[in-house]
Coordinates of C-alpha atoms (C1' of nucleotides) in Angstrom, one line a residue:
Chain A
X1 CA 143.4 53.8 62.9
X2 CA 141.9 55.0 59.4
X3 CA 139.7 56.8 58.0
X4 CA 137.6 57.0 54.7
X5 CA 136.7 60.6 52.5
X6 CA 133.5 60.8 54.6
X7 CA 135.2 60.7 58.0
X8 CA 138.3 62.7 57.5
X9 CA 135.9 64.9 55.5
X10 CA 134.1 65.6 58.7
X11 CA 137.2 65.6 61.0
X12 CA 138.8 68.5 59.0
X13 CA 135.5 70.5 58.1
X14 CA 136.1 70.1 54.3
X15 CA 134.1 68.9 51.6
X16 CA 134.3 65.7 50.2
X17 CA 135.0 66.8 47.2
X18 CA 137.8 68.6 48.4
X19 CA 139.5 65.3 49.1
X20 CA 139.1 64.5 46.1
X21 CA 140.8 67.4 44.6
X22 CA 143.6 67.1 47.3
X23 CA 143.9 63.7 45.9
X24 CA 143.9 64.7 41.9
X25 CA 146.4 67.0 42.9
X26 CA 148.9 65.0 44.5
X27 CA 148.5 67.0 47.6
X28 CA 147.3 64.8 50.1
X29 CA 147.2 61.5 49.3
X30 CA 145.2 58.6 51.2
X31 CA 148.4 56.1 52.0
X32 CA 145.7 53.5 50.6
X33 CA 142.5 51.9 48.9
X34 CA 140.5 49.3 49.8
X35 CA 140.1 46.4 47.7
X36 CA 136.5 48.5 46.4
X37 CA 139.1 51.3 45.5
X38 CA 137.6 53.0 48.4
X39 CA 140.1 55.8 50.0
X40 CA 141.8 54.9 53.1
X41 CA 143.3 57.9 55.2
X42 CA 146.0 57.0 57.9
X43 CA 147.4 59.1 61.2
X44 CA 150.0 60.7 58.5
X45 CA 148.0 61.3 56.0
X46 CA 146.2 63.5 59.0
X47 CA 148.9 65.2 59.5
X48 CA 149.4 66.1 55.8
X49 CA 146.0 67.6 55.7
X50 CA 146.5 69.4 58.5
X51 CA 149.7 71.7 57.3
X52 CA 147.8 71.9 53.9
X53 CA 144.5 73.5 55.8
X54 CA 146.5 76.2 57.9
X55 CA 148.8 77.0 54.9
X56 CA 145.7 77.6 52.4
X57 CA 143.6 79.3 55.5
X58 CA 146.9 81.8 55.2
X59 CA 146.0 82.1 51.7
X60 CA 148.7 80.2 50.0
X61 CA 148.2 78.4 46.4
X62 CA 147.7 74.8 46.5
X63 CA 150.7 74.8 44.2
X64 CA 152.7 76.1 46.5
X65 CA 151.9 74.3 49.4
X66 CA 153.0 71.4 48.2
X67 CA 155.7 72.4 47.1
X68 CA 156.6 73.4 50.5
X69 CA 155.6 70.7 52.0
X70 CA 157.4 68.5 50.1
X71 CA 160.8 70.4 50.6
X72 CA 163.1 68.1 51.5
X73 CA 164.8 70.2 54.4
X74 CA 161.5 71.5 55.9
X75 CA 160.8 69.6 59.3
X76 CA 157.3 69.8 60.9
X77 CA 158.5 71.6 63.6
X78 CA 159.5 74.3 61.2
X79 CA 156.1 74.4 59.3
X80 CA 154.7 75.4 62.6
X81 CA 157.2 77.6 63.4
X82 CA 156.5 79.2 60.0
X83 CA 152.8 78.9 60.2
X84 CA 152.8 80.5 64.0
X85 CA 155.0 83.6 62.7
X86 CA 152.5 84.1 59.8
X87 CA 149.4 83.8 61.5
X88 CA 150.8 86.4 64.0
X89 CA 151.1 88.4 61.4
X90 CA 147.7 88.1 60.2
X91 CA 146.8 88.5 63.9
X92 CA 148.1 92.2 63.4
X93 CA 146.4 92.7 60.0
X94 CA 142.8 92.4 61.6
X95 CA 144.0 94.1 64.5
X96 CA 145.1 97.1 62.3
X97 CA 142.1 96.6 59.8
X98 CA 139.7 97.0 63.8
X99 CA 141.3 99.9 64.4
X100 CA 140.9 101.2 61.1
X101 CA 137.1 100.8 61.4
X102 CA 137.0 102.0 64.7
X103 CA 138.7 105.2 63.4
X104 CA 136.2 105.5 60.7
X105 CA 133.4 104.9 63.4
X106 CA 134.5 107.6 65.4
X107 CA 135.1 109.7 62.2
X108 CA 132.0 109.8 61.4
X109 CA 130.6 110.4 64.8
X110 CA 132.8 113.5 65.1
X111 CA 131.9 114.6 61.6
X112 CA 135.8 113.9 60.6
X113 CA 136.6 113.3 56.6
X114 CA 139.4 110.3 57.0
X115 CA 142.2 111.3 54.0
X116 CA 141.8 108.3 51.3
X117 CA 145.5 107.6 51.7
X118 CA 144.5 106.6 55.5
X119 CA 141.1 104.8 54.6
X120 CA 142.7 102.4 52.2
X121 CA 146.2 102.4 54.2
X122 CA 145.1 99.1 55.8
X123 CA 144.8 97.0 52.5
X124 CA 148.3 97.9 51.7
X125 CA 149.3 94.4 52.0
X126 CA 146.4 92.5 51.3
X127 CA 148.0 89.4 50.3
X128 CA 148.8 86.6 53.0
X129 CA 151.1 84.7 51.3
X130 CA 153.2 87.3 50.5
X131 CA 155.9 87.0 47.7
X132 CA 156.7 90.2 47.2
X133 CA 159.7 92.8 48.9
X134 CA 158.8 92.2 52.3
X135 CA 157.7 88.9 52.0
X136 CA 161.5 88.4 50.7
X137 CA 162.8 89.9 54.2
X138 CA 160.9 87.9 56.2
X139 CA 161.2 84.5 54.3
X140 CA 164.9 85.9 54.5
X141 CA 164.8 86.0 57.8
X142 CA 163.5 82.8 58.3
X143 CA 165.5 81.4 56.0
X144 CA 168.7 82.6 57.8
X145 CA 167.7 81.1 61.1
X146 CA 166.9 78.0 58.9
X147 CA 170.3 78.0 57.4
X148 CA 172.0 78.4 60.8
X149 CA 170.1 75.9 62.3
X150 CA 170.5 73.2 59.7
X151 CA 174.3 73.2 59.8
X152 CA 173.9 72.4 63.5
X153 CA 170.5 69.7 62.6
X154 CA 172.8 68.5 60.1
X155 CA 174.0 65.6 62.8
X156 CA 170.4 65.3 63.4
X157 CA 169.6 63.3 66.0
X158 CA 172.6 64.1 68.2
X159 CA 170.9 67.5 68.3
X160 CA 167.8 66.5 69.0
X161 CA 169.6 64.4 71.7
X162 CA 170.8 67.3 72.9
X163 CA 167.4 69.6 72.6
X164 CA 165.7 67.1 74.9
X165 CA 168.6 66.7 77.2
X166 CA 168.4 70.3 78.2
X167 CA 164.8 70.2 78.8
X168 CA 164.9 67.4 81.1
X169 CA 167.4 68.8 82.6
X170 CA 165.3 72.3 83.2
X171 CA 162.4 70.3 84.6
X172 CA 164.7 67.8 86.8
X173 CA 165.4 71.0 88.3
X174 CA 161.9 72.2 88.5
X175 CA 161.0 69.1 90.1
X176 CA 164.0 69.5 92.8
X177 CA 162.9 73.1 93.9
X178 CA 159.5 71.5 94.4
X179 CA 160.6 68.7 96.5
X180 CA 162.8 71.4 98.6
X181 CA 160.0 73.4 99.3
X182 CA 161.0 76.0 97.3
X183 CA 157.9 78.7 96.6
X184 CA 156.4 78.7 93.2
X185 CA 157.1 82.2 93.0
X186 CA 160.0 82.9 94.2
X187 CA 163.0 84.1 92.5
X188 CA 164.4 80.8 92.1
X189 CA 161.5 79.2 91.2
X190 CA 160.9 82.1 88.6
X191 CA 164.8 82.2 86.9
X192 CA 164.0 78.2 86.1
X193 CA 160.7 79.4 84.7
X194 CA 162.7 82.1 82.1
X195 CA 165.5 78.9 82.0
X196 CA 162.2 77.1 80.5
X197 CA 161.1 80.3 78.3
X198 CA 164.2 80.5 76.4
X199 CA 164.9 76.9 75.8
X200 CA 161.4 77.0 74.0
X201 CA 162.6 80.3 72.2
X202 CA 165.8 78.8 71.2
X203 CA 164.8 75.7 69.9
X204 CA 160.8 75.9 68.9
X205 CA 159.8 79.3 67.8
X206 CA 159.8 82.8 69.9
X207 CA 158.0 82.8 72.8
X208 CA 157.9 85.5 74.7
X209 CA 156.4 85.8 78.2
X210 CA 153.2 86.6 77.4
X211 CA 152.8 83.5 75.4
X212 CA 154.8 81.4 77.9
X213 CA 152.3 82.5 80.5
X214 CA 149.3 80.5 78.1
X215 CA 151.6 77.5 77.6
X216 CA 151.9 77.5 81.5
X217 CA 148.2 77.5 82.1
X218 CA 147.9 74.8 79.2
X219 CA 150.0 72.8 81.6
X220 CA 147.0 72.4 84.4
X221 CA 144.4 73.0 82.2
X222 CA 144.8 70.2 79.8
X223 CA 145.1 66.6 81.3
X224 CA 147.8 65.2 78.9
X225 CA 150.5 68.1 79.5
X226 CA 149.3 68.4 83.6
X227 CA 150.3 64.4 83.2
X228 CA 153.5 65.1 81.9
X229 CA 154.8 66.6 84.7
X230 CA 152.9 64.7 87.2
X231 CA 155.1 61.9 86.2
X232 CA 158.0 63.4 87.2
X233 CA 156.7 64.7 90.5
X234 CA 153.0 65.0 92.0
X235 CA 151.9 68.3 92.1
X236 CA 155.1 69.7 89.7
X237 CA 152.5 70.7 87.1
X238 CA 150.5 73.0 89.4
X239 CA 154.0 74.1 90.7
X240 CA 155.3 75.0 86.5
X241 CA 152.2 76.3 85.8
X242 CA 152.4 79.2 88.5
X243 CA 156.2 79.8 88.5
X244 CA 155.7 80.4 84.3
X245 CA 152.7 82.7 85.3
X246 CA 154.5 84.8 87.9
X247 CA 157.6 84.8 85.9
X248 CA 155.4 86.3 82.7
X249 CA 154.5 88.4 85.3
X250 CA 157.9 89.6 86.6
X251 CA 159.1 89.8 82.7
X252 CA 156.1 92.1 81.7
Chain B
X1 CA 138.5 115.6 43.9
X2 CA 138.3 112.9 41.3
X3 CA 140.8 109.5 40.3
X4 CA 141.5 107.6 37.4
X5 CA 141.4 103.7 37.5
X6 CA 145.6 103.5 37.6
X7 CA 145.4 106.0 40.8
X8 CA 142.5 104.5 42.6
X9 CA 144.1 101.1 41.9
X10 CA 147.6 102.0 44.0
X11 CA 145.9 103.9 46.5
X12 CA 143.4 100.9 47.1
X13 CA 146.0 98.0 46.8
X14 CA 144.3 96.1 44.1
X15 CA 144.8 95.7 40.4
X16 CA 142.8 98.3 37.5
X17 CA 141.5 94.7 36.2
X18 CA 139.6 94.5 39.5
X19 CA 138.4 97.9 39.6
X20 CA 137.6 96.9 35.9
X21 CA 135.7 93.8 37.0
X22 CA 134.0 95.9 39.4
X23 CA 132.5 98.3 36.9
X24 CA 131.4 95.4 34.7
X25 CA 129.8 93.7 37.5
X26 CA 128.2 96.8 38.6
X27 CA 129.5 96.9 42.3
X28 CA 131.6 100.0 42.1
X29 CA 131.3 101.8 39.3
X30 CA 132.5 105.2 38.4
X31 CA 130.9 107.7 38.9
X32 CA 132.0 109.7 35.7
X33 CA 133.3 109.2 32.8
X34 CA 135.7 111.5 30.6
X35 CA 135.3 112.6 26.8
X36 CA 137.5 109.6 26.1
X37 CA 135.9 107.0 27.7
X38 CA 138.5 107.4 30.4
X39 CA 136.7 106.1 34.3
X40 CA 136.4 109.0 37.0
X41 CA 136.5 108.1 40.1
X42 CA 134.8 110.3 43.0
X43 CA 134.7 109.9 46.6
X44 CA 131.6 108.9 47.3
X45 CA 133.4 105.8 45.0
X46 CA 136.1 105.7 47.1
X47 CA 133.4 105.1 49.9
X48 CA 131.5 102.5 48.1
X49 CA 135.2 100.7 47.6
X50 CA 136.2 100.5 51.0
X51 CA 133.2 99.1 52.1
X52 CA 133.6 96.3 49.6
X53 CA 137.4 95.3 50.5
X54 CA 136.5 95.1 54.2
X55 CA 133.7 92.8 53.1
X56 CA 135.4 91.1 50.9
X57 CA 138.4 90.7 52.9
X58 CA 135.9 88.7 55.0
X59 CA 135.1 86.1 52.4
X60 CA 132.0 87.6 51.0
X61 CA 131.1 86.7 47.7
X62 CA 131.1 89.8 45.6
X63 CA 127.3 89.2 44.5
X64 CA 126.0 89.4 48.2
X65 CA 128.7 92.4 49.1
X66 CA 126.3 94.0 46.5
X67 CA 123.2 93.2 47.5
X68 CA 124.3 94.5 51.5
X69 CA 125.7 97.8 50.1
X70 CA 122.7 98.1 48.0
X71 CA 120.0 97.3 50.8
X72 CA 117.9 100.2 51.5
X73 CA 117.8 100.4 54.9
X74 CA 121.6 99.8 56.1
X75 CA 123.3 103.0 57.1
X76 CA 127.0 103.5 56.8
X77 CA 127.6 103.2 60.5
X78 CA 125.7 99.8 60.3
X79 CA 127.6 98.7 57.8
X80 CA 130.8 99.8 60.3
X81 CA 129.3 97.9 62.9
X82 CA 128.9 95.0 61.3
X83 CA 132.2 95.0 59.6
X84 CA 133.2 95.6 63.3
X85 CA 131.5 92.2 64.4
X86 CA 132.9 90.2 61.9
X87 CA 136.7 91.3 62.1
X88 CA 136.5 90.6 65.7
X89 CA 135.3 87.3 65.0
X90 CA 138.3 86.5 62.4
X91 CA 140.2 87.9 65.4
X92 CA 139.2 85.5 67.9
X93 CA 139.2 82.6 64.9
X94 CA 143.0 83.7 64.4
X95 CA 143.8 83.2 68.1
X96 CA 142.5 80.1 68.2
X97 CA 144.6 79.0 65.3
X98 CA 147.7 80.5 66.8
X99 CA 147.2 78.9 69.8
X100 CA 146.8 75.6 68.3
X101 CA 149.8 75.7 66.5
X102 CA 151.0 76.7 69.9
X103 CA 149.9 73.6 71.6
X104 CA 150.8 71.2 68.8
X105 CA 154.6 72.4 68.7
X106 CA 154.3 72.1 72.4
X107 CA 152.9 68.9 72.1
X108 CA 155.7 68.1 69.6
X109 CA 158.1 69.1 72.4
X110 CA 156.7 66.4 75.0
X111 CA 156.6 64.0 72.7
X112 CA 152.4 64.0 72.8
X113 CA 149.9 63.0 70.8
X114 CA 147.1 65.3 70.5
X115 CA 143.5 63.0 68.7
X116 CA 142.6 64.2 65.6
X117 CA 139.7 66.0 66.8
X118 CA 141.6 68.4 68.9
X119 CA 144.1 69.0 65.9
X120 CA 140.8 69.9 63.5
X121 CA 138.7 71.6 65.7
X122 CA 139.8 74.9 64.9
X123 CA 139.2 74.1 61.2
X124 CA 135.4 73.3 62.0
X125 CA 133.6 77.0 61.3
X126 CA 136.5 77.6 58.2
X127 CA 133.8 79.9 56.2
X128 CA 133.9 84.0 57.8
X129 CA 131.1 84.4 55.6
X130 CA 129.0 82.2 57.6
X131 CA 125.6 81.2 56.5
X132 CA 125.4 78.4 58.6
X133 CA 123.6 77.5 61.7
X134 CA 125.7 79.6 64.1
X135 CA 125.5 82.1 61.1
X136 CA 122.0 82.4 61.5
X137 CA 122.3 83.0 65.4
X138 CA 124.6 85.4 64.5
X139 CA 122.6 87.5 62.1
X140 CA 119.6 87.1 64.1
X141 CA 121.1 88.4 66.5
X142 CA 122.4 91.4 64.2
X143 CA 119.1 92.0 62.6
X144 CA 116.9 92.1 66.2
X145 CA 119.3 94.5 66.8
X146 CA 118.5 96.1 63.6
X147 CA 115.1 96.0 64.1
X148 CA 115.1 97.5 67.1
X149 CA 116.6 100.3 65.9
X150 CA 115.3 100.9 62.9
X151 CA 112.1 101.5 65.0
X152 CA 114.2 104.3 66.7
X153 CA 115.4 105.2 63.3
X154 CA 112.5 105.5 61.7
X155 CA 112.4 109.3 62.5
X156 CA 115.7 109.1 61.4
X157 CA 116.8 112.8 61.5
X158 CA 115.4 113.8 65.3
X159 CA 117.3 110.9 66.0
X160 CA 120.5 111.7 64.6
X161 CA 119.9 115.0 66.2
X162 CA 119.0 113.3 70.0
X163 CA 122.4 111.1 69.3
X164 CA 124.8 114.6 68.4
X165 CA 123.0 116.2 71.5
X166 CA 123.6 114.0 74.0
X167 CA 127.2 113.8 72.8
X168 CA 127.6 117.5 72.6
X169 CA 126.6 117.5 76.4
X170 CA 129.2 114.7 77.4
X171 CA 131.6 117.2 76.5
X172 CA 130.4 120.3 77.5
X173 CA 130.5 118.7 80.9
X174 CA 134.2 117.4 80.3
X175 CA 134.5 121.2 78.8
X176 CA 133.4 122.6 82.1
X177 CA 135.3 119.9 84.6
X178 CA 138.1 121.2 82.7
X179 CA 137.6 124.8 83.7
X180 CA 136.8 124.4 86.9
X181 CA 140.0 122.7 87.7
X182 CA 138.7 119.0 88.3
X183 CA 141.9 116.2 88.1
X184 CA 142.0 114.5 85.0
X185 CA 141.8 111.5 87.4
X186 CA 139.2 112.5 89.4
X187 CA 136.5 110.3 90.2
X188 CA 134.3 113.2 88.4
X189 CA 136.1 113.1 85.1
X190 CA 136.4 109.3 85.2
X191 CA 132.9 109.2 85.1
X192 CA 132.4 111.6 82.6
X193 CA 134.3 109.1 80.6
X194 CA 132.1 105.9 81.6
X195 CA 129.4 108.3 80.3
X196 CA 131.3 108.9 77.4
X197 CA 132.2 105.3 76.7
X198 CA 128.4 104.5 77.5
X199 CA 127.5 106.8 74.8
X200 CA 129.1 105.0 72.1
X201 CA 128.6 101.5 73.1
X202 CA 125.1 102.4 73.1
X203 CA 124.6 104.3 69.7
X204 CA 128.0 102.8 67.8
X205 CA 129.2 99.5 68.3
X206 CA 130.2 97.6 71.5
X207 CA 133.0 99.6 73.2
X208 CA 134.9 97.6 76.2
X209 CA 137.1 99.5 78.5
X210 CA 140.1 98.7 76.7
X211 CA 138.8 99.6 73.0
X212 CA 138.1 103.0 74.8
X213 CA 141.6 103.1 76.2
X214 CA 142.7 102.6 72.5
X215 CA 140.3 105.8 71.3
X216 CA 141.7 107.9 74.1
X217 CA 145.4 107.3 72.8
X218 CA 144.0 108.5 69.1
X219 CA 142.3 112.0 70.6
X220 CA 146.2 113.0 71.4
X221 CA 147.8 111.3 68.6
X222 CA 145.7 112.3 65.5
X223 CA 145.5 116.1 65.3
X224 CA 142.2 115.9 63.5
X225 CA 140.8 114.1 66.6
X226 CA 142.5 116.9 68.5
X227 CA 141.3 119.6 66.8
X228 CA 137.6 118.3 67.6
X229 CA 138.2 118.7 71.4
X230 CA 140.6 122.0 71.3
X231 CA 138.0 123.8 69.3
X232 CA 135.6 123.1 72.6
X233 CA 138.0 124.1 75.1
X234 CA 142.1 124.1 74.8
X235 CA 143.5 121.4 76.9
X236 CA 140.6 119.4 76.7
X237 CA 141.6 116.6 73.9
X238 CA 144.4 115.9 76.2
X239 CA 142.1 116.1 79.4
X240 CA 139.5 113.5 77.4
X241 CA 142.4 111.0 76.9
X242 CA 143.8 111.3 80.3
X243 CA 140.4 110.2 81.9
X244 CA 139.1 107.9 79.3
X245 CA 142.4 105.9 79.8
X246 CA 142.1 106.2 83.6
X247 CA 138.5 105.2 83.3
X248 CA 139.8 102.2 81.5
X249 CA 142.1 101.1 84.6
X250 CA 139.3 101.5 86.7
X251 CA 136.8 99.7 84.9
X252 CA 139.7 96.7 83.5
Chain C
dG1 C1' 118.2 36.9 50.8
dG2 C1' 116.8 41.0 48.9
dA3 C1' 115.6 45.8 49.3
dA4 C1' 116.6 50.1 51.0
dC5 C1' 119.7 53.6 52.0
dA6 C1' 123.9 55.7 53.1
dG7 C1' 128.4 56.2 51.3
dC8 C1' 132.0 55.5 47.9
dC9 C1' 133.8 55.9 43.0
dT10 C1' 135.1 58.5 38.5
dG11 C1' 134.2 61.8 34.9
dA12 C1' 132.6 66.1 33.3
dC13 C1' 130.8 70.6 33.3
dG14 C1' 130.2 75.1 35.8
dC15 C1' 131.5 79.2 38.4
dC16 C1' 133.7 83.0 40.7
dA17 C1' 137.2 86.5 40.9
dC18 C1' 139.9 87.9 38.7
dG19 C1' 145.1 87.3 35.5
dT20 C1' 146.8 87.9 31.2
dC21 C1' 147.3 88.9 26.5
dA22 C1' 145.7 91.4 22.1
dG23 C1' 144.7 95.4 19.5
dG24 C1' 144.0 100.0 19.7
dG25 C1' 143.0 105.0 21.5
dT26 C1' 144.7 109.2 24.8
dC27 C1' 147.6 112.6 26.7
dA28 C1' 151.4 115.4 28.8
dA29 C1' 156.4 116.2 28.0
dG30 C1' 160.1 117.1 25.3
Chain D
dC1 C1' 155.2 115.0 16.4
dT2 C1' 157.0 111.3 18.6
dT3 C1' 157.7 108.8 22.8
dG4 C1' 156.1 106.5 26.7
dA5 C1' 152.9 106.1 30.3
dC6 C1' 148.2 105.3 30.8
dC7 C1' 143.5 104.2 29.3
dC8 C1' 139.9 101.3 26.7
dT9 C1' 137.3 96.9 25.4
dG10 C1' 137.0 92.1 24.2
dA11 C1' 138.3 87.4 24.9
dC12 C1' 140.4 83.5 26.8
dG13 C1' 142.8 81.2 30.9
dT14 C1' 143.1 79.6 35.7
dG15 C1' 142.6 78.0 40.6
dG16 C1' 139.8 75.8 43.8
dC17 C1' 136.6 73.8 44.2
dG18 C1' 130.6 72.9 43.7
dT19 C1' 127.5 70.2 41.5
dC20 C1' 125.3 66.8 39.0
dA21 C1' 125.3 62.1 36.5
dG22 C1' 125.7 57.3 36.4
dG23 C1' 127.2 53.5 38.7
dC24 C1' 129.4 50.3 42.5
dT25 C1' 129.7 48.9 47.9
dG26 C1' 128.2 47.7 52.3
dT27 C1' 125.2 47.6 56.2
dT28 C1' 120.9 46.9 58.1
dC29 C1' 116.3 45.4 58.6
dC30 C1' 112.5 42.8 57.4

DNA sequence: GGAACAGCCTGACGCCACGTCAGGGTCAAG
DNA sequence: CTTGACCCTGACGTGGCGTCAGGCTGTTCC
């Protein structure tokens, strides 16, 4: 499958012309032309323009962007792990930045005067992509749980190997409490449903229950995941779904 | 109370070129100026400057932030409200981007392809600012609202005056459940609270159960908010809290 | 088969919201 | 009366596109 500028343009919600700059730039490239020199966008190419769109959405430079997406030892999965963590914290900015004008609402009402220091505390740290102190710490941190995960990525794909091994093994067991009649939500339905939580957390990004509880109504809500485990036994995706639930539940 | 452009610049989080660019483009200017030419900053400014970081924080180009703070008949609290509207929307927009970076890690996981379409469509409304279509719903939506009020408005000061005394007896009645001994938890004081939530939604902004919840917590936790209630009655910014929290449970 | 119309191309200029000097005045402290 | 932090006004630069202009491509419909 491909696509030309006017198709991906409408795809992604972006301008044509933005494509056009992408392509200037070197930032997202079409993996071809036509013989008319027309641009030809591929499944990859998709992807690309994708990690750009969240990554500038957070507010990063262009620059920089591709710059990080063109670091060698940067894996997808740990773009999204990135972009998740910093679109959770943008997630608390508005949150705080609601509050702060709920405050002021209720101010007023009251016939409160706010203090400036607390009126403008909220823009503190206005910038997304954040270089600065803090932005240090937490690329820090991220960059020490990258550090300690690439010596152990460094044999690659016995790791990943590995990674998928465990899951399997998780769900085999899922699937056998199922088959034995074992209750959805019932305590050992629920300690393979945490099993499941922290493999995610370990290996993918932090998940904690609450989030785990989404994933699990993802799981009969959307046909391709509910399929997934239907594969591996009928009804186990119904069966996931609720032991994840009642586990976020029980965690909670 | 008066600031200089360095001070107003760290208290604000932004640069004295901005507050510079500001005064050139006439969208905040100072208020005074000294003997030497040196900008004065009042708090009537500060006002003014808040206003235009929320909205700009929301995308608005600086030219129509100017022309909404400058339009005649748009309170302050409108402008709140609005603000209010919008950041909730970025909120929701946010979400959605966290969980799709969510489901595409998860996908990653399975080993699932997700169609372009699904991997975009949280791109498709990118601008906050929105003009567009579901913009215009939007406003429209805003501005019958507007209307509608403005009507009510018109008379301006009885009104204000209608709004303070219906307040006023919300908590003269909390005042005197208070006194009399009535449980914070009562069925009495939780509806004092629904009428106090009512109040608010009605004259302020939309105010779910839980938003009231979060108000409660702030009568308690900000002593200016306390000082409102313990100058009515001691005991009572406490006793407000308790049953507009338990209101909440009920009502959630 | 040709005409119309949507879509593609490459310059090139424009614009917004500032960043970044340059060159010079102001002011409180020591 | 000097030092150093802060202020002023130009003026130019920059990032991320928007917006023509002028011209080729490709499908569709008569």
């Amino acid at each position: 499958m491909s696509w030309t500028v006017g198709e991906l343009a409408r795809l992604a919600g972006v301008t044509v012309r933005t494509l056009h700059h992408y392509d200037r730039i070197g930032l997202v490239r079409p993996s071809a032309r036509t013989s008319a020199g027309y641009r030809s966008y591929d499944g990859r190419d998709l992807d690309r323009l994708q990690q750009v769109l969240v990554y500038r959405e957070l507010g990063f430079p262009l620059e920089e962007v591709a710059t990080l997406l063109d670091h060698p030892d940067a894996d997808p999965v740990a773009h999204l792990r990135r972009q998740h963590q910093l679109l959770r914290a943008r997630l608390e900015r508005t949150q705080a930045m609601v509050a702060a004008v709920e405050k002021e609402m209720e101010a007023r009402q009251m016939g409160i005067q706010l203090t400036p220091e607390e009126r403008f505390e909220v823009f503190g740290d206005v910038d997304p992509a954040q270089y600065d102190a803090e932005a240090e710490e937490r690329w820090g941190e991220t960059e020490a749980w990258a550090e300690s995960r690439r010596r152990v990525s460094s044999y690659g794909k016995d790791d990943w190997l590995r990674i998928k091994a465990e899951a399997a093994d998780v769900e085999r067991r899922l699937a056998e409490a199922l088959r034995d009649g074992v209750p959805a939500d019932s305590p050992r339905a629920l300690d393979l449903a945490e099993e499941h939580r922290r493999h995610i957390s370990r290996w993918f990004y932090d998940c904690p229950p609450e989030m785990h509880a989404g994933l699990g109504r993802m799981y009969v809500e959307d046909e391709r995941f509910t399929a997934h485990y239907e594969q591996l036994a009928p009804g186990l995706a119904q069966y996931v779904s609720t032991a994840v639930q009642a586990n976020a539940a029980r965690q909670g």
